[in-house]
Coordinates of C-alpha atoms and ligand atoms in Angstrom, one line a residue:
M1453 CA 140.7 77.7 76.1
T1454 CA 140.9 80.0 73.1
L1455 CA 140.1 78.8 69.6
I1456 CA 143.8 78.7 68.7
A1457 CA 144.7 76.8 71.9
D1458 CA 142.0 74.2 71.2
L1459 CA 143.1 73.8 67.6
T1460 CA 146.8 73.6 68.6
Q1461 CA 146.1 70.9 71.2
A1462 CA 144.1 68.9 68.6
L1463 CA 146.5 69.2 65.6
G1464 CA 149.8 70.4 66.9
A1465 CA 151.3 73.8 66.5
A1466 CA 152.8 73.0 63.1
H1467 CA 149.4 72.7 61.6
V1468 CA 147.7 75.7 63.0
L1469 CA 149.0 78.7 61.0
T1470 CA 148.7 82.2 62.4
G1471 CA 150.7 85.5 62.0
P1472 CA 153.4 85.4 59.2
D1473 CA 152.7 81.7 58.6
L1474 CA 149.3 82.7 57.3
A1475 CA 150.7 84.9 54.5
R1476 CA 149.8 82.6 51.6
F1477 CA 146.1 82.4 52.8
R1478 CA 145.9 86.2 52.8
S1479 CA 146.3 86.4 49.0
E1480 CA 144.2 84.7 46.3
V1481 CA 144.7 84.1 42.6
T1482 CA 142.5 86.9 41.2
H1483 CA 144.0 89.6 43.5
H1484 CA 140.5 91.1 43.7
Y1485 CA 140.0 89.9 47.3
H1486 CA 142.1 90.3 50.5
P1487 CA 141.2 87.5 52.9
D1488 CA 142.0 88.0 56.5
P1489 CA 141.4 84.7 58.3
V1490 CA 141.9 84.2 62.0
A1491 CA 144.0 81.1 61.3
A1492 CA 144.5 78.2 58.8
V1493 CA 144.5 74.6 59.9
R1494 CA 145.8 71.6 58.1
P1495 CA 144.2 68.4 59.4
A1496 CA 145.7 65.2 58.1
S1497 CA 142.6 62.9 58.4
R1498 CA 138.9 62.9 58.3
D1499 CA 138.8 62.5 62.1
E1500 CA 140.9 65.6 62.5
V1501 CA 138.5 67.4 60.2
V1502 CA 135.7 66.3 62.5
T1503 CA 137.6 67.7 65.5
V1504 CA 138.3 71.0 63.8
L1505 CA 134.6 71.4 62.9
Q1506 CA 133.6 70.6 66.5
I1507 CA 136.1 73.1 67.9
A1508 CA 134.9 75.8 65.4
A1509 CA 131.3 75.1 66.5
K1510 CA 132.2 75.5 70.1
H1511 CA 133.8 78.9 69.4
G1512 CA 131.2 80.0 66.9
V1513 CA 133.7 80.5 64.1
A1514 CA 133.1 80.4 60.4
V1515 CA 134.9 77.6 58.5
L1516 CA 136.2 77.9 54.9
P1517 CA 137.3 74.6 53.4
A1518 CA 140.2 75.2 51.0
S1519 CA 141.9 73.0 48.5
G1520 CA 144.3 74.2 45.8
R1521 CA 143.1 77.9 46.1
T1522 CA 142.9 78.4 42.4
G1523 CA 139.2 79.3 42.5
L1524 CA 138.3 82.4 40.5
T1525 CA 135.2 83.7 42.3
G1526 CA 136.4 84.9 45.7
G1527 CA 135.2 81.7 47.4
L1528 CA 137.9 81.9 50.0
M1529 CA 137.3 85.5 51.0
T1530 CA 136.8 85.9 54.8
K1531 CA 137.3 88.4 57.6
G1532 CA 138.0 86.4 60.7
G1533 CA 136.9 82.9 59.5
L1534 CA 139.0 79.8 59.9
I1535 CA 140.6 78.3 56.7
L1536 CA 140.4 74.5 56.8
S1537 CA 143.0 73.4 54.2
V1538 CA 142.7 69.8 53.0
E1539 CA 146.2 69.8 51.6
R1540 CA 147.4 67.0 53.9
L1541 CA 144.5 64.7 53.0
N1542 CA 146.5 63.9 49.9
K1543 CA 146.4 60.1 49.5
I1544 CA 145.3 58.2 46.5
R1545 CA 143.9 55.3 48.5
A1546 CA 143.3 53.0 45.5
I1547 CA 143.2 52.9 41.7
K1548 CA 141.1 50.0 40.7
P1549 CA 141.8 49.5 37.0
A1550 CA 139.2 46.7 36.5
A1551 CA 136.5 48.9 37.9
R1552 CA 138.0 52.0 36.4
I1553 CA 137.7 54.1 39.6
A1554 CA 140.0 56.0 41.8
I1555 CA 139.5 56.4 45.6
V1556 CA 141.1 59.6 46.6
E1557 CA 141.3 62.1 49.4
A1558 CA 140.2 65.7 48.9
G1559 CA 143.8 67.1 48.9
V1560 CA 145.0 65.1 45.9
V1561 CA 146.2 67.5 43.2
L1562 CA 144.5 67.0 39.9
D1563 CA 147.8 66.3 38.1
S1564 CA 148.8 63.6 40.6
L1565 CA 145.5 61.8 39.8
H1566 CA 146.3 62.2 36.1
K1567 CA 149.7 60.6 36.6
A1568 CA 148.4 57.8 38.8
A1569 CA 145.7 57.0 36.3
E1570 CA 148.1 57.1 33.4
A1571 CA 150.4 54.6 35.1
E1572 CA 147.4 52.1 34.8
G1573 CA 146.7 53.0 31.1
L1574 CA 143.7 55.1 32.3
Y1575 CA 142.7 58.7 32.2
F1576 CA 141.0 61.1 34.6
P1577 CA 139.2 63.3 32.1
L1578 CA 139.1 66.6 33.9
W1579 CA 141.7 68.8 32.2
F1580 CA 142.4 72.6 32.6
G1581 CA 145.2 75.1 33.1
A1582 CA 145.3 75.0 36.9
R1583 CA 145.6 71.2 37.1
G1584 CA 149.0 71.4 38.7
S1585 CA 147.5 73.1 41.8
A1586 CA 143.7 72.5 41.9
M1587 CA 142.7 69.6 44.2
I1588 CA 139.9 67.0 44.2
G1589 CA 138.0 68.7 47.0
G1590 CA 138.1 72.0 45.1
V1591 CA 137.2 70.6 41.7
L1592 CA 134.2 68.8 43.2
S1593 CA 133.1 71.8 45.2
T1594 CA 133.2 74.1 42.1
N1595 CA 131.9 71.3 39.8
A1596 CA 134.9 72.3 37.5
G1597 CA 134.7 71.9 33.8
G1598 CA 137.6 72.5 31.4
S1599 CA 138.4 71.3 27.9
N1600 CA 137.1 67.7 27.9
V1601 CA 133.5 68.4 29.1
L1602 CA 132.2 67.9 25.6
R1603 CA 133.2 64.2 25.8
Y1604 CA 133.2 63.3 29.5
G1605 CA 131.0 65.8 31.3
S1606 CA 131.9 68.1 34.2
T1607 CA 133.2 66.9 37.6
R1608 CA 129.6 66.1 38.6
A1609 CA 129.5 63.4 36.0
L1610 CA 132.8 61.9 37.1
C1611 CA 132.0 61.3 40.7
L1612 CA 130.5 58.1 42.0
G1613 CA 130.9 58.6 45.8
L1614 CA 131.7 61.2 48.3
E1615 CA 132.6 61.6 52.0
V1616 CA 131.6 64.8 53.7
V1617 CA 132.0 66.2 57.2
L1618 CA 129.0 68.3 58.1
A1619 CA 129.0 71.5 60.0
D1620 CA 128.2 69.8 63.3
G1621 CA 131.0 67.2 62.8
R1622 CA 128.8 64.3 61.6
V1623 CA 130.3 62.2 58.8
L1624 CA 128.2 61.6 55.8
N1625 CA 129.5 58.4 54.2
L1626 CA 128.4 58.3 50.6
M1627 CA 131.6 56.5 49.3
S1628 CA 129.7 54.4 46.8
E1629 CA 131.6 52.7 43.9
L1630 CA 128.3 52.0 42.2
H1631 CA 127.1 53.2 38.8
K1632 CA 123.6 52.6 39.8
D1633 CA 122.2 53.3 43.2
N1634 CA 118.6 54.4 43.5
S1635 CA 118.3 54.3 47.2
G1636 CA 116.6 57.7 47.6
Y1637 CA 118.0 61.2 46.9
D1638 CA 121.4 61.4 45.3
L1639 CA 122.8 63.4 48.2
K1640 CA 126.4 63.7 46.8
Q1641 CA 125.1 66.0 44.1
I1642 CA 124.1 68.6 46.7
F1643 CA 127.7 68.9 47.9
I1644 CA 129.2 68.9 44.4
G1645 CA 129.2 72.6 43.3
A1646 CA 128.3 73.8 46.9
E1647 CA 131.6 75.6 47.2
G1648 CA 132.1 74.7 50.8
T1649 CA 128.7 76.1 52.0
L1650 CA 127.3 72.7 53.2
G1651 CA 130.3 70.8 54.6
V1652 CA 133.8 69.7 54.0
I1653 CA 134.5 67.1 51.3
T1654 CA 137.2 64.8 52.6
A1655 CA 137.3 61.9 50.1
A1656 CA 135.7 60.8 46.8
V1657 CA 135.3 57.9 44.4
M1658 CA 136.1 59.2 40.9
K1659 CA 135.5 57.6 37.5
L1660 CA 138.4 56.9 35.2
V1661 CA 138.2 56.2 31.5
P1662 CA 140.4 54.3 29.1
R1663 CA 143.3 56.5 28.0
P1664 CA 143.0 57.3 24.3
R1665 CA 145.6 55.4 22.3
A1666 CA 146.2 58.3 19.9
Y1667 CA 145.2 61.9 19.6
A1668 CA 144.8 64.0 16.4
T1669 CA 145.1 67.7 17.1
A1670 CA 144.7 70.7 14.8
T1671 CA 144.5 74.5 14.9
L1672 CA 142.3 75.8 12.1
A1673 CA 140.8 79.1 10.9
A1674 CA 137.1 78.8 10.4
R1675 CA 135.1 81.2 8.2
S1676 CA 132.6 81.8 11.1
L1677 CA 131.4 80.3 14.3
P1678 CA 128.4 78.6 12.7
D1679 CA 130.8 77.0 10.2
A1680 CA 133.0 75.8 13.1
L1681 CA 129.9 74.2 14.6
V1682 CA 129.3 72.4 11.3
L1683 CA 132.9 71.1 11.5
L1684 CA 132.3 69.9 15.1
N1685 CA 129.2 68.0 14.1
R1686 CA 130.9 66.4 11.0
L1687 CA 133.8 65.3 13.1
Q1688 CA 131.6 63.8 15.7
A1689 CA 129.7 61.9 13.0
A1690 CA 132.8 60.8 11.2
S1691 CA 134.7 59.7 14.4
G1692 CA 131.8 58.2 16.4
G1693 CA 131.9 61.0 19.0
A1694 CA 135.7 61.1 19.5
V1695 CA 136.0 64.9 19.8
E1696 CA 137.8 65.5 23.1
A1697 CA 138.1 69.3 22.8
F1698 CA 136.8 72.1 20.6
E1699 CA 138.2 75.4 21.8
Y1700 CA 137.7 78.9 20.3
M1701 CA 140.2 81.7 20.3
P1702 CA 139.4 84.9 18.4
A1703 CA 141.8 87.2 16.6
S1704 CA 141.6 89.6 19.5
Y1705 CA 143.0 86.9 21.8
M1706 CA 145.8 86.1 19.4
A1707 CA 146.7 89.8 19.3
Q1708 CA 146.7 90.1 23.1
M1709 CA 148.9 87.0 23.3
A1710 CA 151.3 88.5 20.8
L1711 CA 151.7 91.4 23.2
A1712 CA 151.9 89.4 26.4
R1713 CA 153.9 86.4 25.1
P1714 CA 155.7 87.5 21.9
E1715 CA 157.8 84.3 21.9
I1716 CA 154.7 82.1 21.2
R1717 CA 154.3 81.4 17.5
Q1718 CA 151.1 82.7 16.0
P1719 CA 149.2 80.1 14.0
F1720 CA 148.2 82.1 10.9
T1721 CA 149.4 85.1 9.0
P1722 CA 147.4 87.2 8.5
R1723 CA 145.7 86.6 11.8
A1724 CA 142.4 84.6 11.5
E1725 CA 139.2 85.9 13.1
V1726 CA 138.0 82.4 14.3
N1727 CA 140.7 80.1 15.5
I1728 CA 139.7 76.7 16.7
L1729 CA 141.8 74.1 18.5
V1730 CA 140.3 70.7 17.9
E1731 CA 141.4 67.4 19.4
L1732 CA 140.2 63.9 18.7
G1733 CA 141.1 60.9 20.8
T1734 CA 140.6 57.2 19.9
L1735 CA 140.5 54.1 21.9
R1736 CA 140.6 51.9 18.8
E1737 CA 143.9 50.2 17.9
D1738 CA 143.1 50.3 14.2
E1739 CA 142.6 54.1 14.3
A1740 CA 145.8 54.6 16.4
R1741 CA 148.2 52.4 14.5
P1742 CA 150.2 54.2 11.8
G1743 CA 149.7 52.7 8.3
P1744 CA 152.5 51.7 5.8
D1745 CA 152.8 55.4 4.9
G1746 CA 153.3 56.3 8.5
A1747 CA 150.0 58.1 8.7
V1748 CA 147.8 57.6 11.8
P1749 CA 144.2 56.8 10.6
L1750 CA 142.7 59.2 13.2
T1751 CA 144.8 62.0 11.9
A1752 CA 143.9 61.1 8.4
L1753 CA 140.2 61.3 9.3
L1754 CA 140.7 64.8 10.7
E1755 CA 142.7 65.8 7.6
T1756 CA 140.0 64.5 5.3
T1757 CA 137.2 66.4 7.1
L1758 CA 139.3 69.6 7.2
A1759 CA 140.2 69.3 3.5
Q1760 CA 136.6 68.9 2.5
M1761 CA 135.6 71.9 4.5
L1762 CA 138.5 73.9 3.0
E1763 CA 137.1 73.1 -0.4
E1764 CA 133.7 74.2 0.7
G1765 CA 135.1 77.5 2.0
M1766 CA 134.0 76.9 5.6
V1767 CA 137.6 76.3 6.8
L1768 CA 140.1 78.9 5.6
D1769 CA 143.4 77.4 6.8
A1770 CA 144.6 74.6 9.1
E1771 CA 147.7 73.1 10.7
I1772 CA 147.7 69.6 12.0
A1773 CA 150.0 68.6 14.8
Q1774 CA 152.5 66.0 13.5
T1775 CA 154.5 65.7 16.7
E1776 CA 153.8 65.8 20.4
A1777 CA 155.8 69.1 20.6
Q1778 CA 153.4 70.6 18.0
R1779 CA 150.4 69.4 19.9
A1780 CA 151.8 70.9 23.1
E1781 CA 152.4 74.2 21.3
M1782 CA 148.7 74.3 20.3
W1783 CA 147.5 73.6 23.8
R1784 CA 149.9 76.1 25.3
R1785 CA 148.3 78.9 23.2
R1786 CA 144.9 77.9 24.7
E1787 CA 146.1 77.4 28.2
L1788 CA 147.8 80.8 28.4
A1789 CA 144.3 82.3 28.4
S1790 CA 144.2 83.1 32.1
E1791 CA 147.7 84.7 32.1
V1792 CA 147.1 86.6 28.8
M1793 CA 143.8 88.0 30.1
T1794 CA 145.1 89.1 33.4
S1795 CA 148.1 90.8 31.7
R1796 CA 145.8 93.6 31.0
Q1797 CA 143.7 95.5 33.6
P1798 CA 141.0 96.4 34.4
T1799 CA 139.0 93.5 33.1
I1800 CA 135.4 92.4 33.5
D1801 CA 135.4 88.6 33.3
T1802 CA 132.4 86.4 32.7
D1803 CA 132.0 82.7 32.6
I1804 CA 128.7 82.1 30.8
C1805 CA 127.2 79.1 29.1
L1806 CA 124.9 79.1 26.0
P1807 CA 123.3 76.5 23.8
T1808 CA 126.2 75.8 21.4
D1809 CA 124.2 77.1 18.4
Q1810 CA 123.5 80.4 20.2
V1811 CA 127.2 81.4 20.9
A1812 CA 127.5 83.4 17.7
T1813 CA 124.2 85.2 18.3
F1814 CA 125.2 86.1 21.8
L1815 CA 128.5 87.5 20.6
Y1816 CA 126.8 89.5 17.8
R1817 CA 124.2 90.9 20.2
I1818 CA 126.6 91.9 23.0
H1819 CA 129.0 93.5 20.6
A1820 CA 126.1 95.5 19.1
R1821 CA 125.0 96.6 22.6
L1822 CA 128.4 97.3 24.2
P1823 CA 129.3 100.6 22.4
A1824 CA 126.3 102.3 24.1
L1825 CA 127.6 101.3 27.5
D1826 CA 131.3 101.9 26.8
A1827 CA 132.3 103.1 23.4
G1828 CA 136.0 102.5 24.0
A1829 CA 135.7 99.0 25.5
E1830 CA 137.6 96.1 23.9
T1831 CA 136.6 92.5 24.3
I1832 CA 138.1 89.0 24.0
S1833 CA 136.0 85.8 24.1
V1834 CA 137.9 82.6 24.6
A1835 CA 135.5 79.6 24.7
H1836 CA 135.1 75.9 25.3
L1837 CA 133.0 76.1 22.2
G1838 CA 132.1 72.4 22.1
D1839 CA 130.0 72.8 25.3
G1840 CA 128.9 76.5 24.8
N1841 CA 131.0 77.9 27.7
V1842 CA 132.3 81.4 26.8
H1843 CA 134.8 83.4 28.8
F1844 CA 133.6 86.8 27.5
T1845 CA 136.0 89.4 28.8
V1846 CA 135.6 93.1 28.5
F1847 CA 138.5 95.6 28.9
P1848 CA 136.4 98.7 30.0
T1849 CA 137.4 102.3 29.9
D1850 CA 135.8 102.9 33.3
A1851 CA 137.1 100.8 36.2
S1852 CA 134.2 101.7 38.6
P1853 CA 132.2 99.0 40.3
E1854 CA 129.0 100.7 38.9
H1855 CA 130.3 100.3 35.4
Y1856 CA 131.3 96.7 36.1
D1857 CA 127.7 95.9 37.2
R1858 CA 126.2 97.7 34.1
V1859 CA 128.3 95.6 31.7
V1860 CA 127.7 92.3 33.6
E1861 CA 124.0 93.0 33.6
A1862 CA 124.0 93.6 29.9
V1863 CA 125.8 90.3 29.4
E1864 CA 123.3 88.6 31.7
D1865 CA 120.3 90.0 29.8
E1866 CA 121.6 88.6 26.5
V1867 CA 122.5 85.3 28.0
Q1868 CA 119.2 84.9 29.7
A1869 CA 117.3 85.8 26.5
L1870 CA 119.2 83.0 24.7
G1871 CA 118.5 80.4 27.4
G1872 CA 122.0 80.5 28.9
S1873 CA 123.5 80.6 32.4
F1874 CA 125.6 83.4 34.0
S1875 CA 127.8 80.7 35.6
A1876 CA 129.3 77.8 33.6
E1877 CA 132.3 76.3 35.4
H1878 CA 133.8 78.6 37.9
G1879 CA 131.0 78.7 40.4
V1880 CA 129.4 81.6 42.2
G1881 CA 131.5 82.4 45.2
L1882 CA 131.3 86.1 46.0
S1883 CA 131.7 87.6 42.6
K1884 CA 128.5 86.2 41.1
L1885 CA 126.3 86.7 44.1
P1886 CA 124.5 89.8 42.5
S1887 CA 123.9 87.6 39.4
M1888 CA 122.4 84.9 41.6
K1889 CA 120.1 87.4 43.1
R1890 CA 119.0 88.9 39.8
R1891 CA 118.8 85.8 37.6
K1892 CA 118.4 82.6 39.6
D1893 CA 114.9 81.2 39.8
P1894 CA 113.4 82.5 43.1
V1895 CA 112.0 79.1 44.0
A1896 CA 115.4 77.5 43.4
L1897 CA 116.9 80.1 45.8
E1898 CA 114.3 79.2 48.4
V1899 CA 115.1 75.5 48.1
M1900 CA 118.9 76.3 48.4
R1901 CA 118.3 78.4 51.5
A1902 CA 116.2 75.6 53.0
L1903 CA 119.0 73.1 52.4
K1904 CA 121.6 75.4 53.8
T1905 CA 119.5 76.1 56.9
S1906 CA 118.9 72.4 57.6
L1907 CA 122.5 71.3 57.2
D1908 CA 124.2 74.4 58.6
P1909 CA 121.7 76.2 60.9
D1910 CA 124.3 78.5 62.4
N1911 CA 125.5 79.6 58.9
R1912 CA 129.2 78.8 59.7
M1913 CA 130.2 76.9 56.5
N1914 CA 131.7 79.4 54.1
P1915 CA 129.0 82.0 55.0
G1916 CA 128.0 84.6 52.5
K1917 CA 128.9 82.6 49.4
V1918 CA 126.8 81.2 46.6
I1919 CA 123.3 82.1 48.1
P1920 CA 122.4 85.8 48.2
E1921 CA 120.6 87.1 51.2
A1922 CA 116.8 87.0 50.9
Ligands
LIG2633 C1 145.0 79.3 35.3 C2 143.6 78.8 35.7 C3 142.8 78.1 34.8 C4 141.6 77.7 35.2 N1 140.8 77.0 34.3 C5 139.7 76.4 34.6 C6 138.9 75.7 33.7 O1 139.2 75.5 32.5 N2 137.7 75.1 34.1 C7 137.3 75.3 35.4 O2 136.2 74.8 35.8 N3 138.0 76.0 36.3 C8 139.1 76.6 35.9 N4 139.8 77.4 36.8 C9 139.2 77.7 38.2 C10 139.7 76.7 39.3 O3 140.9 76.1 39.0 C11 138.7 75.7 39.6 O4 137.5 76.4 40.1 C12 139.1 74.6 40.5 O5 138.1 73.6 40.5 C13 139.3 75.0 42.0 O6 139.9 74.0 42.7 P1 140.8 74.3 44.0 O7 141.3 73.0 44.5 O8 141.8 75.3 43.6 O9 139.7 74.9 44.9 P2 139.8 76.2 45.9 O10 140.1 77.4 45.1 O11 140.7 75.9 47.1 O12 138.3 76.3 46.4 C14 137.2 76.6 45.6 C15 135.9 76.6 46.3 O13 135.6 75.3 46.8 C16 135.5 75.2 48.2 N5 136.3 74.0 48.7 C17 137.6 73.7 48.4 N6 137.9 72.5 48.9 C18 136.8 72.1 49.5 C19 136.5 70.9 50.2 N7 137.4 70.0 50.5 N8 135.2 70.7 50.7 C20 134.3 71.7 50.5 N9 134.5 72.8 49.9 C21 135.7 73.0 49.4 C22 136.2 76.5 48.7 O14 135.7 76.9 50.0 C23 135.9 77.5 47.6 O15 134.6 78.0 47.7 C24 141.1 77.9 36.5 C25 141.9 78.6 37.4 C26 143.1 79.1 37.0 C27 143.9 79.8 38.1

């Protein structure tokens, strides 16, 4: 039997997509890659995933696990591989409020988990623009970050247990609900961030946290990035670590947004150089309950800290959200980043991480270096400043791949010199393979290759991604 006949017999024709039905799997979100899979399958259970992997092994076909397909690094690029979509593994099996966990299948959309947790007064603290499409299998496989990492950590920190189907069809059951389990290696961590190169994640146990009773949100103009860091540390001290998000948007981003989305109100006139979106969240009733004057104490705390820094000249201007609509407007400005950046082409995107006190130095150094590489280039750096993750984007005057590499290498040089990483939250996929080759510790690469060979000796799980050839 052919591959397609075997798959059709196992899953039914409706769940083996070929020809025109495959159209959506031939495009991807960045438009930089043009996948050409042999087919896409949509198993509905872990056992069907096992069957698909066994059939793929029999036919010697590469398998690319797919979730929400919002990944930004070309992780689903293939010529002739089989896409294994987990979109039908979409059950929230249980929310356990007392234990504060959710047991979910890999195809659960992030936003669905947000809603299910919210119904129990809880929160799944992984929050980013693509939450309406990204799925649990994908966020685990890319170890996604987002705006709340500062307080809650990346996806890695939010996972207690995992179920994975290995390349040969064996099921690795690590569905622990435990916060402590020292029975040997923490194997789940190998699969988190593996981008589908080691197996298919089919289910997970995720941590939930109490939902903040109130938020205080502001957009402010800081005198400089180091001053913004002073603000962050003062707010953390004053609030007992309640800062949920601390996001940086430079004047260049606001200017580009004015062009791409003129209907969005700009926060400050004249435009500020360093715009920060800050959000605090409190679990405490006394900080969330409005006083006799109607003021929420958490908001008052934010106001007081900002007022003090205004007096000291470190904050130049600020607006505090007084309503949910104003808070939403502030978040909208930040979450339009992906759309605003792609409205202008060509771009050179990076997703770097620096020690938080080195972000300003990095920006200074790269802007000093860039004119020698591309005198006409413009840049925009939107950042999850609270955790040091900068999306430094260059709009080059030369669209050639050679120029792309030159600029990326210059960014990598400066990042490495400051103790940073070339990959913060989007993963490696295909687009950062050259960086892996140039910058990753060679022994780390050897260990990764050894793991890959032992779990996937025929190199059929998302081949050619994450680990560069030796
Ligand atoms: C508008 C926008 C905003 C974004 N903002 C952020 C952000 O703030 N922070 C952030 O971290 N990311 C962000 N991203 C990137 C992207 O959303 C994340 O990488 C997300 O985690 C990918 O999830 P997904 O379900 O779409 O995965 P996919 O794109 O389907 O897959 C991503 C990778 O994981 C592998 N994979 C998928 N499912 C499985 C599985 N079940 N088992 C094994 N491997 C699997 C795939 O093979 C692929 O290599 C953004 C993307 C967009 C489009």
